[in-house]
mmCIF file of C-alpha atoms in Angstrom:
data_model
loop_
_atom_site.group_PDB
_atom_site.id
_atom_site.type_symbol
_atom_site.label_atom_id
_atom_site.label_comp_id
_atom_site.label_asym_id
_atom_site.label_seq_id
_atom_site.Cartn_x
_atom_site.Cartn_y
_atom_site.Cartn_z
ATOM 1 C CA UNK A 1 104.094 108.110 76.530
ATOM 2 C CA UNK A 2 102.179 105.768 78.819
ATOM 3 C CA UNK A 3 101.134 106.833 82.318
ATOM 4 C CA UNK A 4 99.645 104.141 84.528
ATOM 5 C CA UNK A 5 98.599 103.939 88.134
ATOM 6 C CA UNK A 6 98.305 100.680 90.049
ATOM 7 C CA UNK A 7 96.321 97.991 88.281
ATOM 8 C CA UNK A 8 95.922 100.452 85.399
ATOM 9 C CA UNK A 9 99.224 99.052 84.163
ATOM 10 C CA UNK A 10 97.598 95.717 83.281
ATOM 11 C CA UNK A 11 95.481 96.979 80.350
ATOM 12 C CA UNK A 12 98.415 98.824 78.756
ATOM 13 C CA UNK A 13 101.076 96.187 79.378
ATOM 14 C CA UNK A 14 100.657 94.874 75.825
ATOM 15 C CA UNK A 15 101.264 98.359 74.400
ATOM 16 C CA UNK A 16 104.406 98.762 76.505
ATOM 17 C CA UNK A 17 105.654 95.280 75.573
ATOM 18 C CA UNK A 18 105.025 95.871 71.889
ATOM 19 C CA UNK A 19 106.810 99.213 71.646
ATOM 20 C CA UNK A 20 109.655 98.071 73.892
ATOM 21 C CA UNK A 21 110.307 95.380 71.269
ATOM 22 C CA UNK A 22 109.514 97.562 68.215
ATOM 23 C CA UNK A 23 111.236 100.867 68.974
ATOM 24 C CA UNK A 24 111.902 101.290 65.255
ATOM 25 C CA UNK A 25 108.171 102.031 64.795
ATOM 26 C CA UNK A 26 108.180 105.070 67.085
ATOM 27 C CA UNK A 27 110.405 108.020 67.886
ATOM 28 C CA UNK A 28 110.396 107.474 71.650
ATOM 29 C CA UNK A 29 108.384 105.963 74.480
ATOM 30 C CA UNK A 30 108.329 106.683 78.178
ATOM 31 C CA UNK A 31 106.468 104.649 80.771
ATOM 32 C CA UNK A 32 105.681 106.464 83.999
ATOM 33 C CA UNK A 33 103.988 104.211 86.498
ATOM 34 C CA UNK A 34 103.003 104.575 90.128
ATOM 35 C CA UNK A 35 101.906 102.189 92.843
ATOM 36 C CA UNK A 36 100.833 102.677 96.458
ATOM 37 C CA UNK A 37 103.736 100.714 97.910
ATOM 38 C CA UNK A 38 106.622 98.483 96.810
ATOM 39 C CA UNK A 39 104.481 95.436 97.620
ATOM 40 C CA UNK A 40 101.839 96.622 95.147
ATOM 41 C CA UNK A 41 104.166 96.806 92.128
ATOM 42 C CA UNK A 42 102.862 94.641 89.304
ATOM 43 C CA UNK A 43 105.042 92.960 86.663
ATOM 44 C CA UNK A 44 108.300 93.441 88.565
ATOM 45 C CA UNK A 45 110.248 91.216 86.161
ATOM 46 C CA UNK A 46 108.878 93.138 83.198
ATOM 47 C CA UNK A 47 110.084 96.416 84.717
ATOM 48 C CA UNK A 48 113.596 94.979 84.762
ATOM 49 C CA UNK A 49 113.336 94.248 81.023
ATOM 50 C CA UNK A 50 111.616 97.519 80.152
ATOM 51 C CA UNK A 51 114.294 99.607 81.896
ATOM 52 C CA UNK A 52 116.858 98.242 79.426
ATOM 53 C CA UNK A 53 114.685 99.037 76.404
ATOM 54 C CA UNK A 54 112.624 102.178 77.084
ATOM 55 C CA UNK A 55 112.527 105.233 79.323
ATOM 56 C CA UNK A 56 110.923 103.944 82.508
ATOM 57 C CA UNK A 57 109.908 105.842 85.620
ATOM 58 C CA UNK A 58 108.613 103.674 88.452
ATOM 59 C CA UNK A 59 107.466 105.304 91.662
ATOM 60 C CA UNK A 60 105.537 104.417 94.802
ATOM 61 C CA UNK A 61 103.441 106.655 97.037
ATOM 62 C CA UNK A 62 105.045 105.258 100.178
ATOM 63 C CA UNK A 63 108.355 103.436 100.294
ATOM 64 C CA UNK A 64 109.790 101.379 103.116
ATOM 65 C CA UNK A 65 113.271 100.820 104.492
ATOM 66 C CA UNK A 66 113.958 98.077 101.932
ATOM 67 C CA UNK A 67 112.847 100.148 98.953
ATOM 68 C CA UNK A 68 115.422 102.339 97.237
ATOM 69 C CA UNK A 69 113.455 103.516 94.202
ATOM 70 C CA UNK A 70 111.540 106.694 93.466
ATOM 71 C CA UNK A 71 108.857 107.841 95.918
ATOM 72 C CA UNK A 72 106.029 110.238 95.122
ATOM 73 C CA UNK A 73 103.028 110.655 92.896
ATOM 74 C CA UNK A 74 103.573 110.205 89.160
ATOM 75 C CA UNK A 75 102.403 113.752 88.520
ATOM 76 C CA UNK A 76 105.639 115.025 90.069
ATOM 77 C CA UNK A 77 107.610 112.968 87.573
ATOM 78 C CA UNK A 78 105.417 113.921 84.610
ATOM 79 C CA UNK A 79 106.336 117.563 85.253
ATOM 80 C CA UNK A 80 110.013 116.764 84.658
ATOM 81 C CA UNK A 81 109.697 114.593 81.544
ATOM 82 C CA UNK A 82 111.202 116.278 78.508
ATOM 83 C CA UNK A 83 109.218 115.704 75.336
ATOM 84 C CA UNK A 84 111.108 116.501 72.132
ATOM 85 C CA UNK A 85 108.246 117.092 69.710
ATOM 86 C CA UNK A 86 105.227 118.100 71.780
ATOM 87 C CA UNK A 87 103.091 118.553 68.636
ATOM 88 C CA UNK A 88 103.394 114.865 67.733
ATOM 89 C CA UNK A 89 103.446 113.355 71.218
ATOM 90 C CA UNK A 90 100.726 110.860 72.107
ATOM 91 C CA UNK A 91 99.767 109.862 75.626
ATOM 92 C CA UNK A 92 97.848 106.938 77.102
ATOM 93 C CA UNK A 93 96.670 107.387 80.704
ATOM 94 C CA UNK A 94 95.111 104.595 82.784
ATOM 95 C CA UNK A 95 94.573 104.506 86.517
ATOM 96 C CA UNK A 96 92.392 105.573 89.405
ATOM 97 C CA UNK A 97 90.188 108.660 88.888
ATOM 98 C CA UNK A 98 92.338 111.094 90.919
ATOM 99 C CA UNK A 99 95.520 109.935 89.205
ATOM 100 C CA UNK A 100 93.810 110.395 85.833
ATOM 101 C CA UNK A 101 92.620 113.885 86.711
ATOM 102 C CA UNK A 102 95.958 115.252 87.873
ATOM 103 C CA UNK A 103 98.077 113.413 85.299
ATOM 104 C CA UNK A 104 95.897 114.770 82.514
ATOM 105 C CA UNK A 105 96.297 118.283 83.912
ATOM 106 C CA UNK A 106 100.086 117.908 83.818
ATOM 107 C CA UNK A 107 100.106 116.610 80.242
ATOM 108 C CA UNK A 108 97.857 119.446 79.114
ATOM 109 C CA UNK A 109 100.125 121.978 80.897
ATOM 110 C CA UNK A 110 103.067 120.524 79.015
ATOM 111 C CA UNK A 111 101.246 121.272 75.749
ATOM 112 C CA UNK A 112 100.110 117.808 74.680
ATOM 113 C CA UNK A 113 97.195 118.215 72.276
ATOM 114 C CA UNK A 114 93.850 117.023 73.650
ATOM 115 C CA UNK A 115 93.292 114.855 70.581
ATOM 116 C CA UNK A 116 96.624 113.104 71.228
ATOM 117 C CA UNK A 117 95.578 111.895 74.673
ATOM 118 C CA UNK A 118 93.792 108.596 75.270
ATOM 119 C CA UNK A 119 92.274 107.587 78.601
ATOM 120 C CA UNK A 120 90.799 104.356 79.828
ATOM 121 C CA UNK A 121 88.009 104.216 82.355
ATOM 122 C CA UNK A 122 88.767 100.835 83.855
ATOM 123 C CA UNK A 123 86.319 100.075 86.608
ATOM 124 C CA UNK A 124 84.169 97.197 87.730
ATOM 125 C CA UNK A 125 81.685 96.377 85.009
ATOM 126 C CA UNK A 126 78.631 94.288 85.826
ATOM 127 C CA UNK A 127 76.797 93.029 82.743
ATOM 128 C CA UNK A 128 78.970 94.564 80.000
ATOM 129 C CA UNK A 129 76.017 94.815 77.574
ATOM 130 C CA UNK A 130 74.425 98.130 78.674
ATOM 131 C CA UNK A 131 71.549 96.468 80.519
ATOM 132 C CA UNK A 132 72.427 97.179 84.146
ATOM 133 C CA UNK A 133 73.333 100.858 83.693
ATOM 134 C CA UNK A 134 76.047 100.455 86.349
ATOM 135 C CA UNK A 135 78.742 101.735 84.055
ATOM 136 C CA UNK A 136 76.905 104.619 82.420
ATOM 137 C CA UNK A 137 78.295 108.147 82.413
ATOM 138 C CA UNK A 138 75.808 110.671 81.035
ATOM 139 C CA UNK A 139 74.485 108.957 77.874
ATOM 140 C CA UNK A 140 77.637 106.912 77.350
ATOM 141 C CA UNK A 141 77.842 103.243 78.226
ATOM 142 C CA UNK A 142 81.505 102.848 79.062
ATOM 143 C CA UNK A 143 81.212 99.069 78.761
ATOM 144 C CA UNK A 144 80.163 99.359 75.102
ATOM 145 C CA UNK A 145 81.447 102.720 73.894
ATOM 146 C CA UNK A 146 84.781 102.398 75.670
ATOM 147 C CA UNK A 147 86.430 101.880 78.028
ATOM 148 C CA UNK A 148 89.095 103.699 75.988
ATOM 149 C CA UNK A 149 88.239 107.231 74.945
ATOM 150 C CA UNK A 150 90.031 110.026 73.237
ATOM 151 C CA UNK A 151 90.398 112.862 75.714
ATOM 152 C CA UNK A 152 88.239 115.130 73.534
ATOM 153 C CA UNK A 153 85.311 112.804 74.370
ATOM 154 C CA UNK A 154 86.430 111.805 77.868
ATOM 155 C CA UNK A 155 86.634 115.395 79.123
ATOM 156 C CA UNK A 156 82.911 115.750 78.457
ATOM 157 C CA UNK A 157 81.995 112.654 80.482
ATOM 158 C CA UNK A 158 80.935 113.859 83.921
ATOM 159 C CA UNK A 159 80.845 111.046 86.423
#
């Protein structure tokens, strides 16, 4: 499962593309993705292709009169996703901090194992070589040690 919020879709697009074209390598994949508004949706043409190949949930926080898709936070849709084998399920979560926090809570409530969850702390990085300290959380330099972390490590990073 891949959960992405806003521009958080960009770093996982390759994963979604790959498994959409190689479904024989996995049991199942679901993409749940949220944007602020219909105008903010990235990769609109890709969503059209993905919907034919994988389980896709696309939602916006605020729709408009021309939008006829799902409206609401992705956490509401995560609650309703049925996962066949919860013991083997893996999750990738990328997005803004609040989306990460509440999406992770929902996945943990569903019974996803902590070690099967991967998060990405995608934020503005300055130097990228641990010199500026801008992207340091505790003793971890996200620019060098990440930005992708297993949840077992990420849950200990206090920002």
